[in-house]
Coordinates of C-alpha atoms in Angstrom, one line a residue:
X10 CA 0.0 0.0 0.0
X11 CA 1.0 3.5 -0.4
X12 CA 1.9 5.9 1.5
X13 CA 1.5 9.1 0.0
X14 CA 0.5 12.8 1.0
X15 CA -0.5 15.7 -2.0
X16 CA -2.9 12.9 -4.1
X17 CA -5.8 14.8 -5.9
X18 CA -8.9 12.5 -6.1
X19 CA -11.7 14.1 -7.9
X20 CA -14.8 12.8 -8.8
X21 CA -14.2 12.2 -12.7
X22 CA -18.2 12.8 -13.7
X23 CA -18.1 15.7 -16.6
X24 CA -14.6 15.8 -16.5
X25 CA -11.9 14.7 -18.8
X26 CA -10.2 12.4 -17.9
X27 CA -6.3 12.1 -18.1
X28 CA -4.5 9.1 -17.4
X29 CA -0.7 10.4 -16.6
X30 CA 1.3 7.3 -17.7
X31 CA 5.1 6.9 -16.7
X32 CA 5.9 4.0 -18.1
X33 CA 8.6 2.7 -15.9
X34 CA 7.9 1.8 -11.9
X35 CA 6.6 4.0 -9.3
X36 CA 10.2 4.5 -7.8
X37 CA 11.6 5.9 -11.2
X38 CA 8.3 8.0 -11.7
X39 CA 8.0 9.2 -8.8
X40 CA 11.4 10.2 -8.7
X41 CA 10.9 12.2 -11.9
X42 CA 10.0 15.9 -11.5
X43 CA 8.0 16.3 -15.0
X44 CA 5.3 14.3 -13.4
X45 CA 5.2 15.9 -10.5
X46 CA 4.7 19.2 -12.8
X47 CA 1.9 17.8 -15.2
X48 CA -0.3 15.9 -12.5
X49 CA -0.1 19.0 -10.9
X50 CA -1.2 21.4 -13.6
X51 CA -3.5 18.8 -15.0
X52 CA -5.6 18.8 -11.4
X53 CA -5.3 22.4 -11.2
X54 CA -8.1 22.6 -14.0
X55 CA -11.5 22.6 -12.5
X56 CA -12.1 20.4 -16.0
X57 CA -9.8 17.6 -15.6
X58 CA -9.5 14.4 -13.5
X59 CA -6.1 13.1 -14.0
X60 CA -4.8 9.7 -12.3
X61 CA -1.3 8.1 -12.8
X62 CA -0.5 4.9 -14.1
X63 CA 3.0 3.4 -13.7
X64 CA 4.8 0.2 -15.2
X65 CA 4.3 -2.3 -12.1
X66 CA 0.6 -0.5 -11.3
X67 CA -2.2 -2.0 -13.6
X68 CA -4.9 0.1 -12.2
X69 CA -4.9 4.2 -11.3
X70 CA -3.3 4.9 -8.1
X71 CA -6.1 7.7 -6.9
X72 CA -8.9 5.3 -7.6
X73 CA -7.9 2.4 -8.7
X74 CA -9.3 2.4 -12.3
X75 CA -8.4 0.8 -15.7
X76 CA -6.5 2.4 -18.7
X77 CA -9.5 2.2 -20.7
X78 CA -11.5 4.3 -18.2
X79 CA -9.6 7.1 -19.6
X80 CA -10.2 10.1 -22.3
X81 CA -6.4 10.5 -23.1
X82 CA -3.8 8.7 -22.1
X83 CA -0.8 10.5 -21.3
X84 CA 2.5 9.2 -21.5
X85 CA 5.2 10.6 -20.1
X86 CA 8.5 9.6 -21.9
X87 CA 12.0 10.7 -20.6
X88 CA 14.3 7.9 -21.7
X89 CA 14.2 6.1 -25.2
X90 CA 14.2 2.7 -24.0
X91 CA 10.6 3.6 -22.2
X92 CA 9.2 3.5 -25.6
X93 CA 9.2 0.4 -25.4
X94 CA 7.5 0.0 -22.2
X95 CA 4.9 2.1 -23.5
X96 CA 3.7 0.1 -26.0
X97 CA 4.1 -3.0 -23.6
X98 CA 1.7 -0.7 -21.3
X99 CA -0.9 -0.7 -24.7
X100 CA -0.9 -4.2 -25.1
X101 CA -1.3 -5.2 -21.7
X102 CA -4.6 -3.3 -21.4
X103 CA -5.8 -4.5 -25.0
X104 CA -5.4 -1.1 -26.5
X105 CA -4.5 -0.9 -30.1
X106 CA -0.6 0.3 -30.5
X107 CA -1.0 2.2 -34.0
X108 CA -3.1 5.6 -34.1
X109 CA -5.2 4.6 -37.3
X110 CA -6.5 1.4 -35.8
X111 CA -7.7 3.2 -33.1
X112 CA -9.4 6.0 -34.4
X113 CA -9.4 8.5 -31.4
X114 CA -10.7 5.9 -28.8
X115 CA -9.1 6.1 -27.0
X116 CA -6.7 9.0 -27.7
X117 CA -3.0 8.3 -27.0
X118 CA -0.5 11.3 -26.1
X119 CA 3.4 11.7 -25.3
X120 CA 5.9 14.0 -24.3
X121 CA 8.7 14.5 -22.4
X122 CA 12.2 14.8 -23.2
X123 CA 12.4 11.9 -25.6
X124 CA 9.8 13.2 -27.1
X125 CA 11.4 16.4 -28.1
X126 CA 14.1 15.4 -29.0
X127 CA 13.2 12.9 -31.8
X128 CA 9.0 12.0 -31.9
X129 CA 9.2 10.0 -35.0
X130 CA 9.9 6.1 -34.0
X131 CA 6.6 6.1 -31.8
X132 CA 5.0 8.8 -34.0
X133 CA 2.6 6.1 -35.8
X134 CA 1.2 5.0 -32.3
X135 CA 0.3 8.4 -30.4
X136 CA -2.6 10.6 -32.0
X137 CA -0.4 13.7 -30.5
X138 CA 3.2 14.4 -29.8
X139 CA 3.5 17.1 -27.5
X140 CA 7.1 19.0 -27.9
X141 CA 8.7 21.6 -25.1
X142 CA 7.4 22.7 -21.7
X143 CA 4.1 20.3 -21.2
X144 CA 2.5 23.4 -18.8
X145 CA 0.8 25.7 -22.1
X146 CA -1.0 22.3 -22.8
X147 CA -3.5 21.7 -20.6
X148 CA -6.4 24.8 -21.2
X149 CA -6.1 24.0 -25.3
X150 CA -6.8 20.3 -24.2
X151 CA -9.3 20.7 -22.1
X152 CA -11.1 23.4 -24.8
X153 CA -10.7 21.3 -28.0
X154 CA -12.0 18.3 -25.9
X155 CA -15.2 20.0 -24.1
X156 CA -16.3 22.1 -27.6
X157 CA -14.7 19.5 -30.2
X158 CA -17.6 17.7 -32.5
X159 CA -15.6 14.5 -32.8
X160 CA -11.9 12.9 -32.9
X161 CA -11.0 15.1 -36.3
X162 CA -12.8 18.4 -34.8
X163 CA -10.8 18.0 -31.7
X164 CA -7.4 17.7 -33.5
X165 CA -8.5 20.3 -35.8
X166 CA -8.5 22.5 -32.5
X167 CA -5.5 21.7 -31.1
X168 CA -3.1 21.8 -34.8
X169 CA -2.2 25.6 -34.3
X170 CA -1.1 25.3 -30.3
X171 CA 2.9 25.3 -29.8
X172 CA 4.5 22.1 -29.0
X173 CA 1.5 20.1 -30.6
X174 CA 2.7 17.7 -33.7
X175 CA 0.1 15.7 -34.7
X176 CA 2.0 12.7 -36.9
X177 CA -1.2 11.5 -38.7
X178 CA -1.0 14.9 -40.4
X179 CA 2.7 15.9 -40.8
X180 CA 4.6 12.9 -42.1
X181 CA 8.0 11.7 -44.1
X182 CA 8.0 11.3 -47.7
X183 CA 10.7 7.9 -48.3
X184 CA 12.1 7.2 -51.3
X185 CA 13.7 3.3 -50.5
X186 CA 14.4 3.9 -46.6
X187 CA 15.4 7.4 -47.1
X188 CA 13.4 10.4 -46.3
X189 CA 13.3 12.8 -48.9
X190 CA 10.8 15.5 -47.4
X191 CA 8.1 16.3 -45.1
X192 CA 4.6 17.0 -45.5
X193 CA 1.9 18.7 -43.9
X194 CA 2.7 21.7 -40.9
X195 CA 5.7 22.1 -39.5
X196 CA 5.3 22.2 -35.3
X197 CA 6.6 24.5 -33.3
X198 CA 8.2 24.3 -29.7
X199 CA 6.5 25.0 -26.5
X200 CA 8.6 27.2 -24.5
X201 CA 7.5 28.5 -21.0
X202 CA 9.3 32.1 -20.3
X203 CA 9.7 33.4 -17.9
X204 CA 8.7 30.6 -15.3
X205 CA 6.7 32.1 -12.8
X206 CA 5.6 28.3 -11.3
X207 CA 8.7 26.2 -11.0
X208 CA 8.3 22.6 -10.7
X209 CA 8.6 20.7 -7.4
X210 CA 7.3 18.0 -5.6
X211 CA 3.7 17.7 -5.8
X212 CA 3.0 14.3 -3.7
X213 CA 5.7 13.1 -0.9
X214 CA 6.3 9.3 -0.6
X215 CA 8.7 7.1 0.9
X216 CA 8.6 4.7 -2.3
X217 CA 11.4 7.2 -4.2
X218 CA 14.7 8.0 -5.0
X219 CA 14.6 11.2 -3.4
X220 CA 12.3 10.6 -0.3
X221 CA 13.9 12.6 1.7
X222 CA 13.9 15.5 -0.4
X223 CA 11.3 18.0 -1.3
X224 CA 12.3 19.1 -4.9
X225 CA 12.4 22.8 -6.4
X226 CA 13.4 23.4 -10.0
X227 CA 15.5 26.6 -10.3
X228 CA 16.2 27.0 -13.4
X229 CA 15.5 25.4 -17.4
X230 CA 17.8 24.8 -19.7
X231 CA 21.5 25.1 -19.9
X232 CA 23.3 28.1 -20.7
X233 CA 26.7 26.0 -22.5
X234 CA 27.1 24.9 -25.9
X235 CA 28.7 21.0 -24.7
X236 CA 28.4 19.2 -28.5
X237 CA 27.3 15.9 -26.8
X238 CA 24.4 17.3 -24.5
X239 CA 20.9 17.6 -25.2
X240 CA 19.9 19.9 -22.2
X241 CA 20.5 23.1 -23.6
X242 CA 18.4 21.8 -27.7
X243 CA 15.2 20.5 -25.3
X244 CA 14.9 24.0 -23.1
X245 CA 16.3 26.6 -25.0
X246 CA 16.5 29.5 -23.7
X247 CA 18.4 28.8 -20.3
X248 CA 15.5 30.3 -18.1
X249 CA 16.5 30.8 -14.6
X250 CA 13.3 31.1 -11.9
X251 CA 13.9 34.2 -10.3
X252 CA 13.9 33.6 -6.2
X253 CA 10.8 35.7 -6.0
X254 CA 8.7 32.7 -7.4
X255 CA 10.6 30.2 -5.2
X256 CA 10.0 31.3 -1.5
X257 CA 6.6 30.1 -1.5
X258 CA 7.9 26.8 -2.4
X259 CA 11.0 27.2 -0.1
X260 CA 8.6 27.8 2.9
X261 CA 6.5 24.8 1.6
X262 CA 9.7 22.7 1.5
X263 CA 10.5 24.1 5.3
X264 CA 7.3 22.5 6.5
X265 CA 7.4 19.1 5.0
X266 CA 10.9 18.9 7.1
X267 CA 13.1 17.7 4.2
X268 CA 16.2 19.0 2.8
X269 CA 14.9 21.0 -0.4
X270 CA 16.8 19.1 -3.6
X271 CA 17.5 22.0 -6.0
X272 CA 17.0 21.1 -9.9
X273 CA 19.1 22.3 -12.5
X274 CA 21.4 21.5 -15.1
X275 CA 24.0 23.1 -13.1
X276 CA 23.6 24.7 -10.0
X277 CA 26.2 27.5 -10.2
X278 CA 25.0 29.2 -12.8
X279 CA 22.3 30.4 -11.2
X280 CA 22.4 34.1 -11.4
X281 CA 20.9 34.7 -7.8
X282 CA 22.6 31.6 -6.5
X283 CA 24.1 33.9 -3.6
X284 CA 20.9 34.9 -2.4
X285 CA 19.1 31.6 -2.9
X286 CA 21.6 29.9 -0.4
X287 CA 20.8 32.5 1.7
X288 CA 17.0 32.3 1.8
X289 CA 17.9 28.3 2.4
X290 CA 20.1 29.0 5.3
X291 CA 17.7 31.6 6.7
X292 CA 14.5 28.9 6.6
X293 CA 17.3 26.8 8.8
X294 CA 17.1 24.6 5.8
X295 CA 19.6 21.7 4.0
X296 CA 19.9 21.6 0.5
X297 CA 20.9 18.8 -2.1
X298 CA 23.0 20.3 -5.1
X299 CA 22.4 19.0 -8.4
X300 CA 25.5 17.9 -10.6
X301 CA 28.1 21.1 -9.9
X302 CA 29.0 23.1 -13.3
X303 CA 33.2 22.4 -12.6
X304 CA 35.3 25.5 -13.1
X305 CA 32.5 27.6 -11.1
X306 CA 32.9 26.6 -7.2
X307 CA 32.8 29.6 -5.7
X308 CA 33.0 30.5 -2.5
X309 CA 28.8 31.0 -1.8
X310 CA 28.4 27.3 -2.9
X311 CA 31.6 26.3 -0.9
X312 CA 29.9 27.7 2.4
X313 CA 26.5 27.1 1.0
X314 CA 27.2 22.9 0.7
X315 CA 29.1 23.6 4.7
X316 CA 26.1 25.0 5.7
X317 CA 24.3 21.6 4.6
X318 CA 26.6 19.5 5.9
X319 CA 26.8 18.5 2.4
X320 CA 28.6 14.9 1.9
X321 CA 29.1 14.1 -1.7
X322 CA 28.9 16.0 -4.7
X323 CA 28.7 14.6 -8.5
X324 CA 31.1 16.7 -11.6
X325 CA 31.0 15.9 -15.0
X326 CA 34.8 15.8 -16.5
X327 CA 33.3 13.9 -19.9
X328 CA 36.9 13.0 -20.0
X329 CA 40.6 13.1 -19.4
X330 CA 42.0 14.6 -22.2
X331 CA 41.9 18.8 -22.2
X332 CA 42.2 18.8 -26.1
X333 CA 39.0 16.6 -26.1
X334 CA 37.0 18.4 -23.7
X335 CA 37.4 21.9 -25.6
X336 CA 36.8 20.3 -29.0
X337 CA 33.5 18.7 -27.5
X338 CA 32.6 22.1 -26.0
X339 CA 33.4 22.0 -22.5
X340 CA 36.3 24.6 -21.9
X341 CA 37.6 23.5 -18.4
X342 CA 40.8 22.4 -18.4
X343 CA 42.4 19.3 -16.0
X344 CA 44.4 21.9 -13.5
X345 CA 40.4 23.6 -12.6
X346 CA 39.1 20.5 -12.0
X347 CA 42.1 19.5 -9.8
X348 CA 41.5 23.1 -8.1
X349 CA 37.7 22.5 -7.7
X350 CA 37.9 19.0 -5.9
X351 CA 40.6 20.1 -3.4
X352 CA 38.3 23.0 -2.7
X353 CA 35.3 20.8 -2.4
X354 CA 37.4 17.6 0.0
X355 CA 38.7 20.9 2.1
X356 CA 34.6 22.1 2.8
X357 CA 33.7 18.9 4.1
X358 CA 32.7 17.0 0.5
X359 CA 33.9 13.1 1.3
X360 CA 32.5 11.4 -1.5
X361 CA 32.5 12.4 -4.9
X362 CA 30.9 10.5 -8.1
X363 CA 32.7 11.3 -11.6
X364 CA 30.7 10.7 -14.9
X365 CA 33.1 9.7 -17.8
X366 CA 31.9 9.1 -21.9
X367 CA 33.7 6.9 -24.0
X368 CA 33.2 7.0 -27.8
X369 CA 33.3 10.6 -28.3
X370 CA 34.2 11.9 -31.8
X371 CA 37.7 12.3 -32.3
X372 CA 38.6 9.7 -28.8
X373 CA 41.8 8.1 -29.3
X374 CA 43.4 5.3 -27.1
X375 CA 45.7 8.4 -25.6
X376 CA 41.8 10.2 -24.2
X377 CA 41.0 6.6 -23.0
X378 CA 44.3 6.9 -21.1
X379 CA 43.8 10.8 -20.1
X380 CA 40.7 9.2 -18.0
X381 CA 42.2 6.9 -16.3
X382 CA 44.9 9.4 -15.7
X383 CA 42.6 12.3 -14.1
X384 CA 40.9 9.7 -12.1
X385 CA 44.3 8.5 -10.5
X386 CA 45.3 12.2 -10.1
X387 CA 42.0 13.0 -8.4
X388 CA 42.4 10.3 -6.0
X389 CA 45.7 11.4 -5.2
X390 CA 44.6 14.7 -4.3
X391 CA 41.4 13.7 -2.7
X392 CA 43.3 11.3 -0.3
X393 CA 45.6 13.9 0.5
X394 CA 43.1 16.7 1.6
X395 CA 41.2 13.8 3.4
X396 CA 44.5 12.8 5.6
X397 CA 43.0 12.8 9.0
X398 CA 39.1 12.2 8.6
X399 CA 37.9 9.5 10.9
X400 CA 36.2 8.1 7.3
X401 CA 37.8 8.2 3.9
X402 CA 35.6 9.3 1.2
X403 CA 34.9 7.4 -1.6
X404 CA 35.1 8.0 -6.1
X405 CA 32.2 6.8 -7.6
X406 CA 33.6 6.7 -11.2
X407 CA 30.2 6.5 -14.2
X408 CA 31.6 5.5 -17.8
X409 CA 28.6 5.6 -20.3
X410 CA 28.6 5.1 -24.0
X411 CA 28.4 8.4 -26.1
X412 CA 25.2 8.6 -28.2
X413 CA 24.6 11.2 -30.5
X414 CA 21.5 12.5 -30.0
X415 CA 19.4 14.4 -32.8
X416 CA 19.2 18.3 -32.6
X417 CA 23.0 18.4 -30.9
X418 CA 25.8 19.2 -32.7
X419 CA 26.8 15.2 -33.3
X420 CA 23.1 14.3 -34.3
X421 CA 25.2 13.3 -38.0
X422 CA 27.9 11.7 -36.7
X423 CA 29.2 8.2 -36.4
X424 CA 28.7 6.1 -33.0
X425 CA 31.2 3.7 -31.8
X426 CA 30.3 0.2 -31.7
X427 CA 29.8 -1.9 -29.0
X428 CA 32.7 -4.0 -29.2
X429 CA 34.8 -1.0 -29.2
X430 CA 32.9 0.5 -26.7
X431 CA 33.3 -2.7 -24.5
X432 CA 37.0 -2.6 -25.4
X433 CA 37.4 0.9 -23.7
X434 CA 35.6 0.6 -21.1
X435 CA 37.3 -2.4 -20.0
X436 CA 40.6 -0.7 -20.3
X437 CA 39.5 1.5 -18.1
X438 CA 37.9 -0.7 -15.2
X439 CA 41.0 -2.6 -15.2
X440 CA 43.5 0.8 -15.0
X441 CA 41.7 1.5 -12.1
X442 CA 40.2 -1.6 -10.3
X443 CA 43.5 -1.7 -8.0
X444 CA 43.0 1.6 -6.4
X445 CA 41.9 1.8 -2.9
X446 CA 38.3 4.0 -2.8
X447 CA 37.5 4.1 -6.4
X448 CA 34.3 2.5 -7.2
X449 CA 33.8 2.2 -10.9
X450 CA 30.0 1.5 -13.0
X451 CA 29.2 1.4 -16.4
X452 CA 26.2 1.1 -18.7
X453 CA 26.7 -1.8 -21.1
X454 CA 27.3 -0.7 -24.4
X455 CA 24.6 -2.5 -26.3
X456 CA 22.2 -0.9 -24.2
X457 CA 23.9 2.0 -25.5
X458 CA 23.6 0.8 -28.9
X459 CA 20.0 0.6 -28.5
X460 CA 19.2 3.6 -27.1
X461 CA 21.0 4.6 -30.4
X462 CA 19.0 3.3 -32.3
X463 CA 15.6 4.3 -30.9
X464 CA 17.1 8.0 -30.9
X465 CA 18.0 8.3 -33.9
X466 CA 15.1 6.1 -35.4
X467 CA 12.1 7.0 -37.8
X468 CA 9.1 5.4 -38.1
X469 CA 10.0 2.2 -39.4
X470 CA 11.7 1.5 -36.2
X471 CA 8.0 1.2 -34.2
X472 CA 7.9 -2.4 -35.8
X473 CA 11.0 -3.5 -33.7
X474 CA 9.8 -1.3 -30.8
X475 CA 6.5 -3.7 -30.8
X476 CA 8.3 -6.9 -31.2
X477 CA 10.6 -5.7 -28.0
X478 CA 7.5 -5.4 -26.1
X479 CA 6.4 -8.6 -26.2
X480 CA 9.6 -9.9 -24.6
X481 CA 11.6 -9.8 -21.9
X482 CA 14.7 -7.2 -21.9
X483 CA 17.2 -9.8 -22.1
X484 CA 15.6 -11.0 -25.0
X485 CA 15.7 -7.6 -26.7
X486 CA 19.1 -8.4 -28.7
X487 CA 18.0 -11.4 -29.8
X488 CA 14.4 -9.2 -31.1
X489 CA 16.8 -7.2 -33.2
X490 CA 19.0 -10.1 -34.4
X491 CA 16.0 -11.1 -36.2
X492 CA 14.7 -7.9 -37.2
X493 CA 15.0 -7.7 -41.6
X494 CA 16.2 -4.1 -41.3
X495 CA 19.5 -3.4 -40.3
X496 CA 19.4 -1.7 -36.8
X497 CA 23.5 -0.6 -37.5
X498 CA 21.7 1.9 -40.4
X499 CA 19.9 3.9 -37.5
X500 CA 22.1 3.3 -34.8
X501 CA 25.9 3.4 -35.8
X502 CA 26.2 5.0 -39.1
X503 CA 27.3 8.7 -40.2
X504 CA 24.4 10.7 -41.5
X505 CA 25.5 13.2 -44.8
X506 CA 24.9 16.6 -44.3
X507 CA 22.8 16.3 -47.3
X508 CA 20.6 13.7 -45.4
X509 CA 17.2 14.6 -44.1
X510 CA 17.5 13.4 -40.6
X511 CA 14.1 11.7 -39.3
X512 CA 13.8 14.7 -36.7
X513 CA 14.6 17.8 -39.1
X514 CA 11.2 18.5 -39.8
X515 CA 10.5 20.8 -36.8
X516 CA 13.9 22.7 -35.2
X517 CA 15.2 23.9 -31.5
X518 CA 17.3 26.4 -30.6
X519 CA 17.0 28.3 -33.4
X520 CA 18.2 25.5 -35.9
X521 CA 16.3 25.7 -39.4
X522 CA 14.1 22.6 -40.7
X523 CA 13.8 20.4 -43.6
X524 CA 12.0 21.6 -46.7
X525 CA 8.1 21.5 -46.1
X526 CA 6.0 21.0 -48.8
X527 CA 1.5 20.4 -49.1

């Protein structure tokens, strides 16, 4: 049973109905503050009734009803690979996967972050895509469903709002399994500026990551041009929530007695970070950073983290190499990062966890050897400002695969495969499995690969994404093995710049489209 405290229940008679679908389990949904934000908004209209729905919960958790119950079903997507949950989430509840078939009954909506970023392998199965800051969504909704005469009225009404793409009316033109051009309108983002109603926790349970946190997004987007990173493409403009709009939130987050988790892409970039930390430490609060921006530790956040009682921290170094790092677009150099973990150790920070790609563009085996190098160096320095703690702090080391991710600057490029991607990792693990408090993870490349593959996918990749559904994720590889097309052709392969890309059709930050024609 749950144990939760902010549910909405609502009677649901003469309302629409939403079903908010995360399809992954409560404890990753929950954790995620984008469902926090749209249940939130969603109840806020006197006209809606919206219920969640998670991966390993078959009926509503506010009343206990079935999918099918439900006006629109609202999907939530974050993370490629949930695509295929989503459709397993269909099936299960005997609801047609492809948007024709069902014909508006009921209708099936997505967005999120995988969503914006590349709509197209799931585009056959949703009736609308939603693309940008969900918030702007929910009075058009509501309208075009309460005044529309049937399924085509309705999606007549909602074709001109920002961030709506409706993929039964915008589609590719292929000539063999290239596309050659779009037709129909061309959407357009949904941006939310200024924010004037940050996200933040919306219902408090026990069953999360961050239970013991009541979260407070601070700022949107990213203000950098990293290559790799999709942050900045998704949120364009960087919009930070000026601290007038937070205390209300910061008093709430007093009161429910948790430390107040600040989200960000980077918490020092915040332009009235100063002055947040001191509204915290006024409230007698703690705060949990997000991932620290290195080559800005300043002195506020030092004493800021103090004041927490702070423990560990996470940085992104990407990688070892200083060449590599400015060519990707991060312009911090090894001797900063050396500076900004000795300042962090002397302020009290004992354990600190290190997120590492392989696979970049341009990585040779010197940059695979510039990682294990900065590593070793960091523990050096780390052990040496510990010297005398009653506990020695611990490196938590992260190596992931590099996937280029449509929109950023390496949406064309080639991705390593995952034998080579196995091969450097390894090299890695083993540099450093000797060394006294260094903990080292990785993602397995071929999950990699297949995140790959559904990123960069169109919409002849919803065929494999159905057939992955029906088994078991260990059984996934063998699901492609037997796939006729060649996954390689989505996942691994360099794009032309005279190629139209799957997602080109619609652009963010400011990048221009593919030709439109009809």
């Amino acid at each position: 049973m749950l144990d939760e405290t902010g549910t909405v229940v609502k009677d649901p008679g003469g309302k629409l109905n939403i079903a908010l679908v995360y399809p992954n389990t409560y404890w990753v949904g929950m954790s995620n503050l984008g469902v926090h934000t749209m249940y939130r908004v969603f109840n806020d209209h006197p006209g809606i009734c919206c219920e969640r729905f998670f991966l390993d919960r078959d009926k509503s958790i506010e009343s206990g009803r079935s999918l099918q119950d439900f006006h629109i079903i609202a999907f939530s997507i974050s993370y490629e690979l949930d695509w295929i949950y989503m459709v397993q989430i269909l099936m299960n509840n005997k609801i047609r996967i492809r948007a024709h078939d069902r014909k508006g009954s009921p209708i099936v909506m997505a967005g999120g972050s995988a969503v914006t970023m590349n709509p197209e392998p799931v585009a056959d199965a949703l009736d609308i895509c939603f693309l940008g800051d969900g918030e702007p969504i929910v009075d058009p909704l509501h309208n075009a469903f309460a005044e529309g005469n049937n399924y085509d009225d309705f999606l007549d009404r909602l074709a001109d709002v920002p961030g709506v793409y409706l993929p039964g009316r915008t589609f590719p033109v292929y000539e063999g399994e290239a596309i050659q051009e779009f037709t129909g309108p061309k959407p357009v983002l949904s941006v939310v500026n200024p924010i004037t109603s940050p996200g933040h926790t919306a219902i408090m349970t026990e069953q999360t990551v961050f239970r013991d946190m009541y979260l407070v997004e601070i700022a949107r987007g990213c203000p950098y041009r990293c290559k790799f990173c999709t942050a900045r493409e998704i949120y364009s403009p960087f919009r930070p929530v000026d601290i007038s709009c937070m205390t209300d939130l910061l008093d709430d987050a007093r009161v429910s007695g948790k430390k107040i988790g600040l989200v960000s892409t980077s918490l020092n970039n915040h332009p009235q970070a100063p002055e947040l930390f001191r509204e915290i430490n006024r409230r007698g609060m703690k705060m949990a950073p997000p991932s620290l921006r290195l080559g800005m530790i300043t002195t506020e956040l030092l004493d800021a983290l103090r004041e927490s009682k702070v423990v560990g921290v996470t940085l992104a170094p990407e990688t070892g190499s200083d060449t590599l790092r400015t060519a990707i677009g991060k312009r911090i150099n090894n001797d900063t990062i050396l500076e900004d973990v000795h300042a962090l150790i002397s302020c009290g920070i004992r354990d600190l966890k290190l997120y590492f790609m392989v696979g970049l563009p341009g990585e040779d085996s010197s940059d695979i050897d510039a990682v294990i190098d900065l590593t070793k160096r960091i523990r050096q320095g780390f052990i040496h400002v510990s010297k005398g703690n009653k506990r020695l702090g611990e490196l938590s080391v992260s190596i992931n695969t590099m996937v280029p991710k449509p929109h950023t600057a390496y949406e064309r490029s080639e991705m390593v495969n995952s034998v080579e991607a196995k091969a450097r990792i390894k090299k890695i693990v083993k540099a450093l499995k000797k060394e006294s408090n260094i903990a080292v993870s990785f993602e397995g490349p071929k999950w990699a690969y297949l995140q790959g593959l559904l990123a960069r996918g169109d919409r002849s990749v919803l065929d494999v994404i159905i057939e992955m559904a029906k088994k078991e994720a260990n059984e996934w590889q063998e699901v492609l093995r037997q796939w006729p097309r060649n996954p390689d052709y989505y996942a691994l392969r360099q794009r032309s710049r005279e190629e139209t890309l799957p997602w080109s059709f619609y652009s963010l930050c400011g990048q221009g489209p593919a030709s439109i024609s009809g």
